[in-house]
Every structure is written in structure tokens, then in C-alpha cells.
Coordinates of C-alpha atoms in Angstrom, one line a residue:
M313 CA 30.8 -24.1 -153.6
T314 CA 27.8 -22.0 -154.6
E315 CA 26.1 -20.2 -151.7
P316 CA 22.4 -21.2 -151.4
A317 CA 19.8 -18.6 -152.1
R318 CA 18.3 -17.1 -149.0
Y319 CA 15.9 -14.6 -150.6
K320 CA 13.6 -14.4 -153.7
T321 CA 15.1 -11.5 -155.6
S322 CA 12.6 -9.2 -157.5
V323 CA 13.6 -6.8 -160.2
L324 CA 11.2 -3.8 -160.2
P325 CA 11.2 -1.8 -163.4
V326 CA 10.8 2.0 -162.6
D327 CA 10.6 4.7 -165.2
A328 CA 11.8 8.0 -163.7
S329 CA 9.6 10.0 -166.0
K330 CA 6.5 8.2 -164.7
I331 CA 6.8 8.4 -161.0
G332 CA 5.1 11.8 -160.6
R333 CA 5.8 15.5 -160.6
L334 CA 9.4 16.6 -160.3
Q335 CA 10.4 20.3 -159.7
A336 CA 13.6 22.1 -158.9
V337 CA 13.0 24.7 -156.2
S338 CA 15.5 27.6 -156.2
T339 CA 16.9 29.2 -153.1
S340 CA 19.0 32.3 -152.7
T341 CA 20.3 31.4 -149.3
D342 CA 21.9 28.0 -149.8
L343 CA 24.6 26.3 -152.0
L344 CA 22.0 24.4 -154.0
D345 CA 18.5 24.4 -155.1
D346 CA 16.3 21.6 -153.9
L347 CA 14.3 18.8 -155.7
E348 CA 10.6 18.4 -154.9
I349 CA 9.0 15.1 -155.8
E350 CA 5.3 14.5 -155.7
L351 CA 4.5 10.8 -156.4
D352 CA 1.6 9.9 -158.7
E353 CA -0.4 7.5 -156.5
H354 CA -1.9 5.9 -159.6
S355 CA 1.4 5.1 -161.1
G356 CA 2.7 1.5 -160.9
D357 CA 6.3 2.9 -161.2
A358 CA 5.7 5.2 -158.1
Q359 CA 4.2 2.3 -156.1
R360 CA 7.2 0.1 -156.8
L361 CA 9.6 2.9 -155.8
R362 CA 7.6 3.5 -152.6
L363 CA 7.8 -0.2 -151.8
A364 CA 11.6 -0.2 -152.2
A365 CA 11.9 2.9 -150.0
E366 CA 9.9 1.2 -147.2
Q367 CA 12.2 -1.8 -147.4
L368 CA 15.2 0.5 -147.3
R369 CA 13.9 2.2 -144.2
T370 CA 12.8 -0.9 -142.2
S371 CA 14.6 -4.0 -143.5
D372 CA 18.2 -5.2 -142.8
V373 CA 18.4 -6.6 -146.3
P374 CA 19.9 -4.0 -148.7
V375 CA 18.1 -2.6 -151.8
S376 CA 19.8 -2.1 -155.2
F377 CA 19.1 1.1 -157.1
P378 CA 20.6 2.9 -160.2
T379 CA 22.8 6.0 -160.0
E380 CA 24.3 7.9 -162.8
T381 CA 27.6 6.1 -162.2
V382 CA 26.9 2.4 -161.4
Y383 CA 24.1 0.5 -159.6
G384 CA 24.4 0.9 -155.8
L385 CA 23.5 -1.5 -153.0
G386 CA 21.9 0.7 -150.3
A387 CA 21.0 0.4 -146.6
D388 CA 20.0 2.8 -143.9
A389 CA 23.4 4.3 -142.9
T390 CA 22.2 4.9 -139.3
R391 CA 21.4 1.2 -138.5
S392 CA 24.3 -1.2 -137.9
A393 CA 22.2 -4.3 -138.7
A394 CA 21.2 -2.8 -142.1
V395 CA 24.8 -1.7 -143.0
R396 CA 26.1 -5.2 -142.0
G397 CA 23.6 -6.5 -144.6
I398 CA 25.6 -4.8 -147.3
Y399 CA 28.9 -6.4 -146.3
K400 CA 27.1 -9.8 -146.0
A401 CA 25.4 -9.6 -149.4
K402 CA 28.6 -8.5 -151.2
H403 CA 31.1 -10.6 -149.2
R404 CA 32.9 -7.2 -148.8
P405 CA 35.9 -6.8 -146.4
S406 CA 34.8 -5.0 -143.3
D407 CA 37.7 -2.5 -143.4
N408 CA 36.5 -1.1 -146.7
P409 CA 34.5 2.1 -145.9
L410 CA 31.2 2.9 -147.5
I411 CA 30.0 6.1 -149.2
V412 CA 26.9 7.7 -147.8
H413 CA 24.3 9.1 -150.3
F414 CA 22.1 12.1 -149.5
A415 CA 19.2 13.7 -151.3
S416 CA 19.5 17.2 -149.9
L417 CA 22.0 19.4 -148.0
E418 CA 19.5 19.5 -145.1
Q419 CA 19.9 15.7 -144.8
L420 CA 23.7 16.0 -144.9
R421 CA 23.8 18.7 -142.3
A422 CA 21.7 16.6 -140.0
V423 CA 24.5 14.1 -139.9
L424 CA 27.3 16.6 -139.6
R425 CA 25.8 19.0 -137.0
P426 CA 26.0 18.1 -133.3
S427 CA 22.6 19.0 -132.0
R428 CA 23.7 21.3 -129.2
H429 CA 26.4 23.3 -130.9
T430 CA 25.2 26.8 -131.8
E431 CA 26.9 30.2 -132.2
K432 CA 25.7 33.7 -131.9
H433 CA 24.5 35.4 -135.1
A434 CA 27.2 37.6 -136.5
N435 CA 25.5 40.8 -135.7
G436 CA 24.5 39.6 -132.2
Q437 CA 21.3 41.5 -132.3
N438 CA 18.3 40.5 -130.1
G439 CA 20.2 37.5 -128.8
H440 CA 19.4 35.7 -132.0
E441 CA 21.2 32.4 -132.5
E442 CA 21.7 30.3 -135.6
L443 CA 23.6 27.0 -136.3
R444 CA 27.0 27.2 -137.8
D445 CA 27.1 25.6 -141.2
P446 CA 28.9 22.2 -140.6
I447 CA 29.9 21.8 -144.2
P448 CA 33.6 22.8 -144.5
D449 CA 34.1 25.9 -146.6
I450 CA 36.6 24.1 -148.8
Y451 CA 33.9 21.9 -150.3
K452 CA 31.3 24.6 -151.0
P453 CA 32.7 25.6 -154.5
L454 CA 32.6 21.9 -155.5
I455 CA 29.1 21.4 -154.2
K456 CA 27.8 24.4 -156.1
R457 CA 29.4 23.2 -159.3
F458 CA 29.3 19.4 -159.3
W459 CA 26.4 18.3 -157.0
P460 CA 24.3 16.4 -157.7
G461 CA 26.9 14.4 -159.6
P462 CA 29.7 11.8 -159.6
L463 CA 31.7 13.5 -156.8
T464 CA 32.3 12.1 -153.3
I465 CA 33.8 14.4 -150.6
I466 CA 35.5 13.2 -147.4
L467 CA 34.0 14.8 -144.3
P468 CA 34.7 14.6 -140.6
N469 CA 32.5 12.2 -138.7
P470 CA 31.3 14.2 -135.7
P471 CA 31.2 12.9 -132.1
N472 CA 28.0 11.0 -131.4
S473 CA 27.5 10.6 -135.1
P474 CA 24.2 9.1 -136.2
L475 CA 26.1 7.0 -138.7
A476 CA 26.5 3.3 -137.9
P477 CA 30.2 2.6 -137.1
E478 CA 30.3 0.0 -139.9
V479 CA 29.9 2.8 -142.4
T480 CA 33.3 4.3 -141.7
A481 CA 35.2 1.1 -141.0
G482 CA 36.7 2.8 -137.9
L483 CA 37.8 6.0 -139.7
R484 CA 37.1 9.4 -138.3
T485 CA 35.8 10.5 -141.7
F486 CA 33.2 9.4 -144.1
G487 CA 32.5 9.9 -147.8
A488 CA 29.4 11.8 -148.9
R489 CA 27.8 12.2 -152.3
M490 CA 24.6 13.4 -153.9
P491 CA 23.8 11.2 -156.9
R492 CA 22.7 12.7 -160.2
H493 CA 19.9 10.2 -160.8
V494 CA 16.2 11.0 -160.1
L495 CA 15.4 7.4 -158.9
A496 CA 18.3 7.4 -156.5
L497 CA 17.3 10.8 -155.1
A498 CA 13.6 9.9 -154.9
L499 CA 14.4 6.7 -153.1
I500 CA 16.5 8.4 -150.5
K501 CA 13.9 11.2 -150.0
L502 CA 11.1 8.6 -149.6
A503 CA 13.1 6.5 -147.2
N504 CA 14.1 9.7 -145.3
V505 CA 17.4 8.3 -144.2
P506 CA 21.0 8.7 -145.4
V507 CA 21.9 5.7 -147.5
A508 CA 25.2 3.8 -147.3
A509 CA 25.8 2.3 -150.8
P510 CA 28.8 0.7 -152.5
S511 CA 28.4 -0.7 -156.0
A512 CA 25.9 -3.5 -156.2
N513 CA 28.2 -6.3 -157.3
A514 CA 29.8 -9.3 -155.5
S515 CA 33.1 -8.1 -154.0
T516 CA 36.0 -7.9 -156.5
K517 CA 33.7 -8.4 -159.5
P518 CA 33.1 -5.8 -162.2
S519 CA 30.8 -2.9 -161.2
P520 CA 27.2 -3.3 -162.4
T521 CA 26.0 -0.8 -164.9
A522 CA 22.6 -2.5 -165.5
A523 CA 20.0 -4.2 -163.3
E524 CA 20.8 -7.6 -165.0
H525 CA 24.4 -7.3 -163.7
V526 CA 23.1 -6.9 -160.1
A527 CA 20.8 -9.9 -160.5
Y528 CA 23.6 -12.0 -161.9
D529 CA 25.8 -11.3 -158.9
L530 CA 23.4 -11.0 -156.0
D531 CA 20.4 -13.2 -156.9
G532 CA 19.2 -14.8 -153.7
R533 CA 21.3 -12.5 -151.5
I534 CA 19.0 -9.5 -151.7
E535 CA 15.2 -9.0 -152.2
T536 CA 14.8 -5.9 -154.4
I537 CA 16.5 -4.4 -157.4
I538 CA 15.1 -1.2 -158.9
D539 CA 15.6 -1.4 -162.7
G540 CA 16.0 2.2 -164.0
G541 CA 17.9 1.2 -167.2
P542 CA 21.6 1.4 -168.0
C543 CA 23.8 3.8 -166.1
D544 CA 25.0 6.9 -168.0
V545 CA 28.6 7.4 -166.7
G546 CA 29.7 3.8 -166.1
V547 CA 32.5 4.4 -163.6
E548 CA 32.2 5.3 -160.0
S549 CA 32.4 8.8 -158.5
T550 CA 35.6 10.8 -158.1
V551 CA 36.6 10.8 -154.4
V552 CA 38.3 13.9 -153.0
D553 CA 39.8 14.8 -149.7
G554 CA 39.7 18.6 -149.0
L555 CA 40.6 18.1 -145.3
S556 CA 44.2 17.4 -146.3
Q557 CA 46.7 20.0 -147.5
P558 CA 47.0 20.0 -150.5
P559 CA 43.6 18.6 -151.4
L560 CA 43.8 15.0 -152.9
V561 CA 42.0 12.9 -155.4
L562 CA 41.7 9.6 -153.7
R563 CA 39.9 7.8 -156.5
P564 CA 39.5 9.0 -160.2
G565 CA 36.1 9.1 -161.6
G566 CA 33.7 11.3 -163.6
I567 CA 35.0 14.7 -162.4
S568 CA 38.5 15.5 -163.7
I569 CA 41.4 17.0 -161.7
E570 CA 41.4 19.9 -164.2
Q571 CA 37.8 20.6 -163.3
L572 CA 38.6 20.4 -159.6
R573 CA 41.6 22.8 -160.0
S574 CA 39.4 25.4 -161.6
C575 CA 37.5 25.8 -158.3
S576 CA 38.5 28.2 -155.5
G577 CA 40.7 26.5 -152.9
W578 CA 41.4 23.5 -155.2
E579 CA 44.1 25.0 -157.5
N580 CA 46.9 22.8 -156.0
T581 CA 45.0 19.5 -155.9
E582 CA 47.2 16.5 -156.2
I583 CA 46.6 12.8 -157.1
G584 CA 46.5 10.6 -154.0
Y585 CA 45.6 7.2 -155.4
K586 CA 49.1 6.5 -156.7
N587 CA 51.0 7.4 -153.6
A588 CA 51.5 5.6 -150.3
A589 CA 47.9 6.0 -149.3
E590 CA 47.1 3.1 -151.5
L591 CA 49.4 0.9 -149.5
D592 CA 47.9 1.7 -146.1
S593 CA 46.6 -1.2 -144.1
Q594 CA 43.2 0.5 -144.0
P595 CA 41.9 2.3 -147.2
R596 CA 40.8 5.9 -146.9
A597 CA 38.3 5.5 -149.7
P598 CA 36.5 2.6 -151.4
G599 CA 38.5 0.9 -154.1
M600 CA 42.0 1.9 -152.9
K601 CA 43.3 -1.3 -151.4
Y602 CA 41.7 -4.5 -152.8
R603 CA 41.8 -6.2 -156.2
H604 CA 38.6 -5.1 -157.7
Y605 CA 36.5 -5.0 -160.9
A606 CA 37.7 -8.5 -162.0
P607 CA 35.7 -11.2 -163.9
R608 CA 36.4 -14.9 -163.5
A609 CA 38.4 -15.0 -166.7
T610 CA 42.0 -13.8 -166.7
V611 CA 42.1 -10.1 -167.8
V612 CA 45.1 -9.2 -169.9
L613 CA 45.5 -5.4 -170.1
F614 CA 47.6 -3.9 -173.0
E615 CA 48.6 -0.4 -172.0
A616 CA 47.8 2.5 -174.4
G617 CA 50.0 2.4 -177.6
Q618 CA 50.9 -1.3 -177.3
N619 CA 50.5 -3.4 -180.4
P620 CA 48.1 -6.3 -180.2
P621 CA 49.4 -9.9 -179.9
S622 CA 50.0 -11.8 -183.1
T623 CA 47.8 -14.8 -183.8
A624 CA 50.6 -17.1 -182.8
E625 CA 51.1 -15.2 -179.5
L626 CA 47.4 -15.7 -178.7
Q627 CA 48.2 -19.3 -177.9
I628 CA 49.7 -18.1 -174.6
F629 CA 46.2 -17.1 -173.4
L630 CA 44.2 -20.0 -174.8
G631 CA 42.8 -22.7 -172.4
P632 CA 40.4 -25.6 -172.5
S633 CA 37.5 -23.5 -173.9
A634 CA 39.5 -22.4 -176.9
K635 CA 37.8 -19.0 -176.7
L636 CA 39.2 -15.6 -176.2
G637 CA 37.5 -12.3 -175.4
L638 CA 38.6 -9.0 -176.9
V639 CA 37.7 -5.5 -175.8
R640 CA 38.8 -2.9 -178.4
T641 CA 38.9 0.9 -178.0
K642 CA 41.0 3.2 -180.1
R643 CA 43.2 1.6 -182.7
W644 CA 42.8 -2.2 -182.8
E645 CA 40.9 -3.9 -185.6
V646 CA 39.9 -7.5 -186.1
Q647 CA 40.7 -8.8 -189.6
P648 CA 40.3 -12.6 -189.6
G649 CA 41.2 -14.4 -192.7
N650 CA 42.9 -11.5 -194.4
Y651 CA 46.3 -11.2 -192.6
N652 CA 48.7 -13.4 -190.7
D653 CA 47.7 -11.4 -187.6
T654 CA 44.1 -11.6 -186.7
I655 CA 44.2 -8.4 -184.6
C656 CA 45.8 -5.4 -186.2
A657 CA 46.6 -1.9 -185.0
L658 CA 45.7 1.1 -187.1
P659 CA 48.5 3.5 -187.9
A660 CA 48.6 6.4 -185.4
S661 CA 47.8 8.8 -188.3
Q662 CA 44.5 7.1 -188.7
A663 CA 43.7 7.2 -185.0
N664 CA 44.2 11.0 -184.6
G665 CA 40.5 11.7 -185.5
V666 CA 39.2 10.2 -182.3
P667 CA 36.5 12.4 -180.9
P668 CA 37.2 14.2 -177.6
A669 CA 35.8 12.9 -174.3
I670 CA 32.3 14.1 -173.6
E671 CA 30.8 14.5 -170.2
S672 CA 27.7 12.6 -171.2
G673 CA 24.2 13.7 -170.1
R674 CA 25.5 16.7 -168.2
S675 CA 23.7 20.0 -168.4
E676 CA 25.5 23.3 -168.0
T677 CA 22.8 24.3 -165.5
P678 CA 24.0 23.6 -162.0
G679 CA 22.1 21.7 -159.3
F680 CA 18.8 19.9 -159.5
A681 CA 17.5 22.2 -162.3
G682 CA 20.3 20.9 -164.5
L683 CA 19.5 17.3 -163.5
L684 CA 15.9 17.7 -164.7
E685 CA 17.1 19.1 -168.0
T686 CA 18.9 15.8 -168.8
L687 CA 16.2 13.5 -167.4
Q688 CA 15.2 12.4 -170.9
S689 CA 18.8 12.0 -172.3
T690 CA 19.3 9.0 -174.6
R691 CA 22.2 6.7 -174.8
A692 CA 23.7 4.8 -177.7
P693 CA 22.8 1.1 -177.8
R694 CA 25.3 -1.3 -176.4
E695 CA 27.6 -2.9 -178.9
A696 CA 26.9 -6.6 -179.5
I697 CA 29.6 -9.3 -179.3
Q698 CA 31.0 -10.2 -182.7
T699 CA 32.0 -13.9 -183.0
H700 CA 35.0 -14.9 -185.3
A701 CA 36.1 -18.4 -186.0
I702 CA 39.9 -18.2 -186.3
S703 CA 42.0 -20.8 -188.1
A704 CA 45.6 -19.4 -188.5
A705 CA 49.2 -20.0 -187.5
G706 CA 48.3 -23.6 -186.6
L707 CA 45.6 -22.5 -184.2
Q708 CA 41.8 -23.0 -184.2
F709 CA 39.8 -20.9 -181.7
T710 CA 36.9 -18.6 -181.3
L711 CA 37.4 -14.9 -180.8
L712 CA 34.6 -12.9 -179.2
D713 CA 35.0 -9.3 -179.9
I714 CA 33.4 -6.1 -178.4
C715 CA 34.3 -2.6 -179.7
L716 CA 33.4 0.1 -177.2
G717 CA 33.7 3.0 -179.6
L718 CA 36.0 5.9 -180.0
D719 CA 35.0 8.5 -177.3
I720 CA 35.9 8.2 -173.7
A721 CA 32.3 8.5 -172.5
S722 CA 31.2 5.4 -174.6
I723 CA 34.2 3.4 -173.3
A724 CA 33.4 4.3 -169.7
R725 CA 29.7 3.3 -170.1
G726 CA 30.6 0.0 -171.7
I727 CA 33.7 -1.3 -170.0
F728 CA 32.2 -3.1 -167.1
A729 CA 29.3 -4.5 -169.2
A730 CA 31.9 -5.8 -171.8
L731 CA 33.9 -7.7 -169.1
R732 CA 30.7 -9.2 -167.8
E733 CA 29.3 -10.2 -171.2
L734 CA 32.5 -11.9 -172.2
D735 CA 32.9 -13.7 -168.9
K736 CA 29.4 -15.2 -169.4
E737 CA 30.7 -16.8 -172.6
N738 CA 33.3 -18.8 -170.6
V739 CA 36.3 -17.4 -172.4
D740 CA 39.8 -18.4 -171.3
A741 CA 41.0 -14.8 -171.1
I742 CA 39.9 -11.3 -171.9
L743 CA 42.3 -9.1 -173.8
V744 CA 41.7 -5.4 -173.3
E745 CA 43.1 -2.5 -175.4
G746 CA 43.9 0.2 -172.9
I747 CA 43.6 4.0 -173.4
D748 CA 45.8 6.9 -172.5
D749 CA 45.4 8.2 -168.9
A750 CA 46.3 11.7 -170.2
E751 CA 43.0 11.9 -172.1
G752 CA 41.3 13.1 -169.0
E753 CA 40.1 12.0 -165.6
T754 CA 37.5 9.7 -167.0
A755 CA 40.2 7.9 -169.0
A756 CA 42.3 7.8 -165.9
A757 CA 39.4 6.3 -164.0
I758 CA 38.9 3.6 -166.7
M759 CA 42.5 2.6 -166.5
N760 CA 42.6 2.7 -162.7
R761 CA 39.8 0.1 -162.8
L762 CA 41.3 -2.0 -165.5
R763 CA 44.7 -2.2 -163.7
K764 CA 42.9 -3.4 -160.6
A765 CA 41.0 -6.0 -162.7
A766 CA 44.0 -7.3 -164.7
E767 CA 46.1 -10.3 -163.8
V768 CA 48.5 -9.6 -166.7
K769 CA 49.6 -6.1 -167.7
I770 CA 51.6 -5.6 -170.9
A771 CA 53.4 -2.3 -171.3
G772 CA 56.3 -1.0 -173.4

């Protein structure tokens, strides 16, 4: 039964390059520079962003906004009623913790630092006192290198925390990240509150990488969607726990374990999302416990290196719609009418020329200065669905085909959109050509999501 709409949902287009003056302000005394944003009061884009920030600060109905990874569904992390609005809109289980998004280190420290805890200045001169930095030292190399960016760190939730208890789902820790998207940062700065934000999809459905995906899932459940265009990374942030020994990756994402291990204190980092932590009754990070990222149609995942099904074998997956979806990556080709098998695999020798994974849109300059360097980055257009009428092996059906491209960055950006687009076509099943986890952390993140989405997994 469809839930009746309770709100009129508005999609507000906002161009990050038209909201006003943006400037990275360097500092020699802190881990990061800072981002100054001066809105252009005559800009319609700035006015729409200001309206969304006011709703975020005062309303209990969450606001959707773009990040570099996926679209988020945000609420004031300090107000229980607002945070409960996220769970209600998404139909999200209440024991699944939320990541808190910050626009500055000052904002993060305000959450971490108990107001009355001070310590004497190291030199003890003139009775001067200063606050101890509450950010654990283990995370400082990561913050310097990867923030703002697709990295979430697990932090201790202090006594008398300003965070609403619903954010942590009863845990003594919370996840924090600083998004690498100007609109997300500007929204958080304007609202002047830490923002709890999971992905802006209905619970268990594919993550949204465009405003239209949010509207499809949450129309009538929320009031405002900021449309900042398609997301650049396409999979959620890497989640790391530096409070454990050795440090753990709790969820794979846009930052690789090799990149983490190159940082001081993280040389012995291990993978934590394939061990017993994933079986705990309460997840330590979002996405660890529940089936997730799944469309309505059955997802059939072929692990890397598996041959595609023959045309006759496709009958197993056909249903009343007589339509199948296909998501191709590295080696599979569609050759209807030419061979007995509609879907063929290229020889390995022809697949060796696959371009390496690229960390898309990422500047080598750290911090907010690097973010502004890539503000005008462009993306390849999304591949359209190719429709094939198949009549072979005694079968007649329609094959709807999406090829995501060869490089890992393109696959990451397109995978959730592909699942959604094929699902809209009412296919009986979606067959997905998997990729090799060993191609890097982004590849591992893609396969982590696909395995959670798939009802059928085919491996050698």
C-alpha cells in the first residue's frame, strides 16, 4: 500500500558557481584551511540555498542536498525531533547510526569539547590556559590529507554531548565527515548546526546520485531537495575507526586502504567490514547490517571473471514482463542476432587495456583550496539505455542494456543510477557484471554495495 503524501516536495536548482564569493583562507595554526562564503543577495541560487538552510535550522522535516558521494537527507543533529524526521522519511531502522556532517573544524570541536575541560598551557607562563584539542591525534594525518572529502571518522561521543541520542543509535561513538561539495558546506555553514545526514533514499533502495532519484523515493515525505547536479563520486564515504587497535575500515568508499596506510599511525589498518563486526546486533557504522542498495527487481550479480549467461539460461530470470536489465562493465558485450549467445565476454587479452581507476575531480591541493580548484570539474554524460529485441533459443524478450564504461570512477558514478533507471522500466531482473575487488578501494566499495543489493550471486 502506497503511503499518502504529507508534504509538497519542491526541487530547488542551485548552481554552486552562482551563490556568491568563495574563498579558501589559509591558517598556519590548524590542520586545515577554512572556507569563507559570502552569498550574493541578488542571486536566486543564493536565495534558494538560504531558504533550505533556514528550514534545516528550524524545521523537523529533513532537507535533501548534494554531496560529492551521494545525495544526503539532512537534519539538525542537535534536535531529537529533527533527527527522528530522517528515520521517518526514510523508513530507516532506528538502530542504524547516522553520520554527522560538519563545515569546519571549529564546528566539530564544539561537539567534541566539554565546555569546562581546560588544561594549562604547556609553558605554564602567566597562568595562561587553553583548551586541549579534542580531535584524537590518530585522525589528524587523515584530516590534513583527505578532508574535505569522502572519509568518515569514528569519534567518541562526549558526556553531555549536544548531539541528539537518535544520531548515535545508543553507541558511545559517532561518525563525522566534512563533505567535499560547496553546496553541502555552504548549507551547513548557513544553518550553523552540525547536520546528521544518511543517503536521501528510501531505506534499502539504491543510493541517490541525482536530485531526480531523491524525488522518486521521497516525494511527499520531505519538503525540499537542493538540486546541485549529479554526484561526482557515486558511492558513499569510507568509514574508518582509529579508536581501535589496529585501525579498521568499517565501510569501503572513495578513500582506499592503501591511501590510509600511507598516513602516519595507519600503516597497519585492517578491513573490518568482512569480519564479525558485520554480524553484530547493532551496526558500528551505516550500511554494515541491513540489506541495502536494492531496487524492486531481482538483482543477479555475476562476480568478476564470470561468463555471462547464455540466451537459453536467461529464461531462468524472465518473468511476466518479458524484460531483462543488464549492467555491463569490463568485458561483456551485447551481440543480438549474430551469435547463439546474446551476451558475450571479450577474451581476457582484449580486456587488459582497461584504464586505471581515477580519483575523479580531486585536486592534489589539500583542504578547501583544493576543493575550489575542482569546483568547475565536468563529468561525462550518463550512458543511455540501449534496447534490444531478442528472438533466439526459442525465447522472445526485451533486453535493456546499460554500459557504465571501463574505468572504476565511471562505474562508481553510474552504478546506482543504472539500477534505478532499469527498475523504472519494470524489468523482471537486473543482471550485473561485477568487477574485481582488487582494483582498489572504490572497486571494493562498488562490489560491497552490489553484494548487499543482490538476491542472487553467481561466482566460480
